[in-house]
């Protein structure tokens, strides 16, 4: 073997070892289990499934046990009753708990999505859409006070429609059963998350006519949250969790809908790959996925504007009362440092390769 080739092999092996070591939890450390409750199983949460399928949580030494708990009220109940350590829910639920005078408030520490993930779906497939067409129609709504319903009402009022006077609003169906109820013939319009909207379109049950996310603007729609007491006693665990979430967000930003669909397929085994791909494309194009876990002041204000419009906010709540951005800021800092180190390693390797090539040609 030539000297130059041998140098390349040694450097490559060393680099591989460094990369493997930097991507894993410290050797000998015990894996930490986290009980995570998500409010729905939807492509809307693609970064979370990427973190799971691509081993990003595992690299942080975390064993995330995922459970789907349909409905923000039910998911919050699981968190408050210690059936879950961390919950992925709308940030409005933490405000409700705070308004009730909780001694152990629920703190938002990592944002996953920055826009509403529902689409206005019409049973009628013909003709152009106009918001005025909603008037006097049967609208299969969501739970009162839930983020999907409040975002819808905020959007409707923006278009001059009173959701409680101009629509025949149906709100007696549980969140988990809304899509199936529409599929069975209830309602002329409904809000649907992906991939359900795309599935119904393919089945000829109607069409997407508007995006509630685009209409209602940026806000902390779904956020990872935990009780203050949990964060106080498990700060390192929360930091590792947030590190993994941020890596997944960066992965989503730099990969195609096709690649993302392949990565999250294990969590949507009954959904066609083409449907997953088109759903992700829809979300990416409208900027639904947050690029980092930080909840910004303007997003927090917009959330409370939406809640006020729905009559659900007793009084404004300051960002620092219910949001802890330190974990997100540290995750960004750590990732930036890792990228800098990786670039330095690559540059050093290229220099060694160049030297090896020169040596091998002498």
Coordinates of N, CA and C in Angstrom, one line a residue, residues 223-347:
X223 N -46.1 22.6 21.2 CA -44.9 22.9 22.0 C -44.6 21.7 22.9
X224 N -43.4 21.4 23.2 CA -43.1 20.5 24.2 C -43.1 21.2 25.6
X225 N -43.8 20.6 26.5 CA -44.0 21.3 27.8 C -43.9 20.2 28.9
X226 N -43.6 20.7 30.1 CA -43.5 19.9 31.3 C -43.8 20.7 32.5
X227 N -44.1 20.0 33.6 CA -44.4 20.8 34.8 C -43.1 21.4 35.3
X228 N -43.2 22.5 35.9 CA -42.0 23.2 36.4 C -41.2 22.3 37.4
X229 N -41.8 21.6 38.2 CA -41.1 20.7 39.1 C -40.3 19.6 38.3
X230 N -40.8 19.1 37.2 CA -40.1 18.2 36.4 C -38.8 18.8 35.8
X231 N -39.0 20.0 35.3 CA -37.8 20.7 34.7 C -36.8 21.1 35.8
X232 N -37.2 21.4 37.0 CA -36.3 21.7 38.0 C -35.4 20.5 38.4
X233 N -36.0 19.3 38.4 CA -35.3 18.1 38.9 C -34.7 17.3 37.7
X234 N -35.1 17.7 36.5 CA -34.6 16.9 35.3 C -34.1 17.8 34.3
X235 N -33.4 18.9 34.7 CA -32.9 19.9 33.7 C -32.0 19.3 32.6
X236 N -31.1 18.4 33.0 CA -30.2 17.8 32.0 C -31.0 16.9 31.0
X237 N -32.0 16.2 31.5 CA -32.8 15.4 30.6 C -33.5 16.3 29.6
X238 N -34.1 17.4 30.1 CA -34.8 18.3 29.3 C -33.9 18.9 28.2
X239 N -32.6 19.2 28.6 CA -31.6 19.7 27.7 C -31.3 18.7 26.6
X240 N -31.1 17.5 27.0 CA -30.8 16.5 26.0 C -32.0 16.3 25.0
X241 N -33.2 16.4 25.5 CA -34.4 16.2 24.7 C -34.4 17.4 23.7
X242 N -34.2 18.6 24.2 CA -34.2 19.7 23.3 C -33.1 19.7 22.3
X243 N -32.0 19.2 22.6 CA -30.9 19.1 21.7 C -31.3 18.2 20.5
X244 N -32.0 17.1 20.8 CA -32.4 16.2 19.8 C -33.5 16.8 18.9
X245 N -34.4 17.5 19.5 CA -35.5 18.2 18.8 C -34.9 19.2 17.8
X246 N -33.9 20.0 18.2 CA -33.3 21.0 17.3 C -32.6 20.3 16.2
X247 N -31.9 19.2 16.4 CA -31.2 18.5 15.4 C -32.2 18.0 14.3
X248 N -33.3 17.5 14.8 CA -34.4 17.1 13.9 C -35.0 18.2 13.1
X249 N -35.1 19.4 13.7 CA -35.6 20.5 13.0 C -34.6 20.9 11.9
X250 N -33.4 20.9 12.2 CA -32.4 21.2 11.2 C -32.3 20.2 10.0
X251 N -32.6 18.9 10.4 CA -32.6 17.8 9.4 C -33.8 18.0 8.5
X252 N -34.9 18.4 9.0 CA -36.1 18.6 8.2 C -35.9 19.8 7.2
X253 N -35.2 20.8 7.7 CA -34.9 22.0 6.9 C -34.0 21.7 5.7
X254 N -33.2 20.7 5.8 CA -32.2 20.4 4.8 C -32.4 19.2 4.0
X255 N -33.6 18.6 4.2 CA -33.9 17.4 3.4 C -35.2 17.6 2.7
X256 N -35.4 16.8 1.6 CA -36.5 16.9 0.7 C -37.8 16.3 1.3
X257 N -39.0 16.6 0.9 CA -40.2 15.9 1.3 C -40.1 14.4 1.1
X258 N -39.5 14.0 0.0 CA -39.3 12.6 -0.2 C -38.5 11.9 0.8
X259 N -37.4 12.5 1.2 CA -36.5 12.0 2.2 C -37.1 11.9 3.6
X260 N -37.8 13.0 3.9 CA -38.5 13.1 5.2 C -39.6 12.0 5.3
X261 N -40.3 11.8 4.2 CA -41.4 10.8 4.1 C -40.8 9.4 4.4
X262 N -39.7 9.1 3.8 CA -39.0 7.8 4.0 C -38.7 7.7 5.5
X263 N -38.2 8.8 6.1 CA -37.7 8.7 7.5 C -38.9 8.5 8.5
X264 N -40.1 9.0 8.2 CA -41.2 8.9 9.2 C -42.2 7.8 8.8
X265 N -41.9 7.1 7.8 CA -42.8 6.0 7.4 C -43.2 5.0 8.5
X266 N -42.2 4.6 9.4 CA -42.5 3.7 10.5 C -43.7 4.1 11.4
X267 N -44.0 5.4 11.4 CA -45.0 6.0 12.2 C -46.3 6.2 11.5
X268 N -46.3 5.8 10.2 CA -47.5 5.9 9.3 C -47.6 4.7 8.4
X269 N -47.6 3.6 9.0 CA -47.5 2.3 8.2 C -48.7 2.1 7.3
X270 N -49.8 2.7 7.6 CA -51.0 2.5 6.7 C -51.2 3.6 5.7
X271 N -50.2 4.5 5.6 CA -50.3 5.7 4.7 C -49.3 5.5 3.6
X272 N -49.8 5.7 2.4 CA -48.9 5.6 1.2 C -47.8 6.6 1.2
X273 N -46.7 6.2 0.7 CA -45.5 7.1 0.7 C -45.8 8.4 -0.1
X274 N -46.5 8.3 -1.2 CA -46.8 9.4 -2.0 C -47.7 10.4 -1.2
X275 N -48.6 9.9 -0.4 CA -49.4 10.8 0.4 C -48.6 11.5 1.5
X276 N -47.7 10.8 2.1 CA -46.8 11.4 3.1 C -46.0 12.5 2.5
X277 N -45.5 12.2 1.3 CA -44.6 13.2 0.6 C -45.3 14.4 0.3
X278 N -46.5 14.3 -0.3 CA -47.3 15.5 -0.6 C -47.7 16.3 0.6
X279 N -48.0 15.6 1.7 CA -48.4 16.2 2.9 C -47.3 17.1 3.5
X280 N -46.1 16.5 3.5 CA -44.9 17.2 4.0 C -44.6 18.4 3.1
X281 N -44.7 18.2 1.8 CA -44.4 19.3 0.9 C -45.4 20.5 1.2
X282 N -46.6 20.2 1.5 CA -47.6 21.2 1.8 C -47.2 22.0 3.0
X283 N -46.8 21.3 4.1 CA -46.3 21.9 5.3 C -45.1 22.7 5.1
X284 N -44.1 22.1 4.4 CA -42.8 22.8 4.2 C -43.0 24.1 3.4
X285 N -43.8 24.1 2.4 CA -44.0 25.2 1.5 C -44.7 26.4 2.3
X286 N -45.5 26.1 3.3 CA -46.1 27.2 4.0 C -45.4 27.6 5.3
X287 N -44.2 27.0 5.6 CA -43.4 27.3 6.7 C -44.0 26.9 8.0
X288 N -44.6 25.7 8.1 CA -45.3 25.2 9.3 C -44.3 24.7 10.3
X289 N -43.2 24.1 9.9 CA -42.3 23.5 10.9 C -41.3 24.6 11.4
X290 N -41.2 24.7 12.8 CA -40.3 25.7 13.3 C -38.9 25.3 13.0
X291 N -38.0 26.3 12.7 CA -36.6 26.1 12.4 C -35.8 25.9 13.6
X292 N -36.3 26.3 14.8 CA -35.6 26.1 16.0 C -36.6 26.0 17.1
X293 N -36.2 25.6 18.4 CA -37.2 25.4 19.4 C -37.6 26.7 20.2
X294 N -37.1 27.8 19.8 CA -37.4 29.1 20.6 C -38.8 29.6 20.3
X295 N -39.5 30.0 21.3 CA -40.8 30.7 21.2 C -40.5 32.1 21.3
X296 N -40.8 32.9 20.2 CA -40.6 34.3 20.2 C -41.7 35.1 20.7
X297 N -41.4 36.3 21.2 CA -42.4 37.2 21.8 C -43.6 37.5 20.9
X298 N -43.3 37.7 19.6 CA -44.3 38.0 18.6 C -45.3 36.8 18.5
X299 N -44.7 35.6 18.5 CA -45.6 34.4 18.4 C -46.5 34.2 19.6
X300 N -45.9 34.5 20.8 CA -46.6 34.4 22.0 C -47.8 35.4 22.1
X301 N -47.5 36.6 21.5 CA -48.5 37.6 21.5 C -49.6 37.2 20.5
X302 N -49.3 36.7 19.4 CA -50.3 36.3 18.4 C -51.2 35.2 18.9
X303 N -50.6 34.2 19.7 CA -51.3 33.2 20.4 C -52.4 33.8 21.3
X304 N -52.0 34.8 22.0 CA -53.0 35.4 23.0 C -54.0 36.3 22.2
X305 N -53.6 36.8 21.1 CA -54.6 37.5 20.3 C -55.7 36.6 19.8
X306 N -55.3 35.4 19.4 CA -56.2 34.3 18.9 C -57.1 33.9 20.1
X307 N -56.5 33.7 21.2 CA -57.3 33.3 22.4 C -58.3 34.4 22.8
X308 N -57.9 35.6 22.7 CA -58.7 36.8 23.1 C -59.9 36.8 22.1
X309 N -59.6 36.6 20.8 CA -60.7 36.7 19.8 C -61.7 35.6 20.1
X310 N -61.3 34.5 20.7 CA -62.2 33.3 21.0 C -62.9 33.5 22.3
X311 N -62.5 34.5 23.1 CA -63.0 34.8 24.4 C -62.5 33.8 25.5
X312 N -61.3 33.3 25.3 CA -60.7 32.3 26.2 C -59.6 32.8 27.1
X313 N -59.2 34.0 26.9 CA -58.1 34.6 27.7 C -58.6 35.5 28.7
X314 N -58.3 35.2 30.0 CA -58.8 36.1 31.1 C -58.0 37.4 31.1
X315 N -56.7 37.3 31.0 CA -55.8 38.4 31.0 C -54.5 38.0 30.4
X316 N -53.7 39.0 29.8 CA -52.5 38.6 29.1 C -51.5 38.0 30.1
X317 N -50.7 37.0 29.6 CA -49.7 36.3 30.4 C -48.3 36.6 29.8
X318 N -47.4 37.2 30.6 CA -46.1 37.5 30.0 C -45.3 36.2 29.6
X319 N -44.5 36.4 28.6 CA -43.8 35.2 28.0 C -43.0 34.5 29.1
X320 N -42.3 35.3 29.9 CA -41.4 34.6 30.9 C -42.1 33.9 32.0
X321 N -43.4 34.0 32.1 CA -44.2 33.3 33.1 C -44.3 31.9 32.8
X322 N -44.4 31.5 31.5 CA -44.7 30.2 31.1 C -43.8 29.6 30.0
X323 N -42.8 30.4 29.6 CA -41.8 29.9 28.6 C -40.4 30.0 29.2
X324 N -39.7 28.9 29.0 CA -38.3 28.8 29.4 C -37.5 28.5 28.1
X325 N -36.8 29.5 27.6 CA -36.1 29.4 26.4 C -34.6 29.0 26.6
X326 N -34.2 28.8 27.8 CA -32.8 28.4 28.1 C -32.4 27.1 27.4
X327 N -33.3 26.1 27.4 CA -32.9 24.8 26.8 C -32.8 25.0 25.3
X328 N -33.6 25.7 24.7 CA -33.6 25.9 23.2 C -32.3 26.7 22.9
X329 N -32.0 27.7 23.6 CA -30.8 28.5 23.3 C -29.6 27.7 23.5
X330 N -29.5 26.9 24.5 CA -28.3 26.0 24.7 C -28.2 25.0 23.6
X331 N -29.4 24.4 23.1 CA -29.3 23.5 22.0 C -28.8 24.1 20.8
X332 N -29.2 25.3 20.5 CA -28.6 26.0 19.3 C -27.2 26.2 19.4
X333 N -26.7 26.6 20.6 CA -25.3 26.9 20.9 C -24.5 25.6 20.7
X334 N -25.0 24.5 21.3 CA -24.2 23.3 21.2 C -24.1 22.8 19.8
X335 N -25.2 22.9 19.0 CA -25.2 22.5 17.6 C -24.3 23.3 16.8
X336 N -24.2 24.6 17.1 CA -23.3 25.5 16.4 C -21.9 25.1 16.6
X337 N -21.6 24.8 17.9 CA -20.2 24.4 18.2 C -19.8 23.1 17.5
X338 N -20.8 22.1 17.5 CA -20.5 20.8 16.9 C -20.3 21.0 15.4
X339 N -21.0 21.9 14.7 CA -20.9 22.2 13.3 C -19.5 22.8 13.0
X340 N -19.1 23.7 13.9 CA -17.8 24.3 13.8 C -16.7 23.3 13.9
X341 N -16.8 22.4 14.9 CA -15.8 21.4 15.1 C -15.7 20.4 13.9
X342 N -16.9 20.1 13.4 CA -17.0 19.2 12.3 C -16.3 19.8 11.0
X343 N -16.5 21.1 10.8 CA -15.9 21.8 9.7 C -14.4 21.8 9.9
X344 N -14.0 22.0 11.1 CA -12.5 22.0 11.4 C -11.9 20.6 11.1
X345 N -12.7 19.6 11.4 CA -12.2 18.2 11.2 C -12.1 17.9 9.7
X346 N -13.1 18.4 9.0 CA -13.1 18.2 7.5 C -12.0 18.9 6.9
X347 N -11.7 20.2 7.3 CA -10.6 20.9 6.7 C -9.3 20.3 7.0

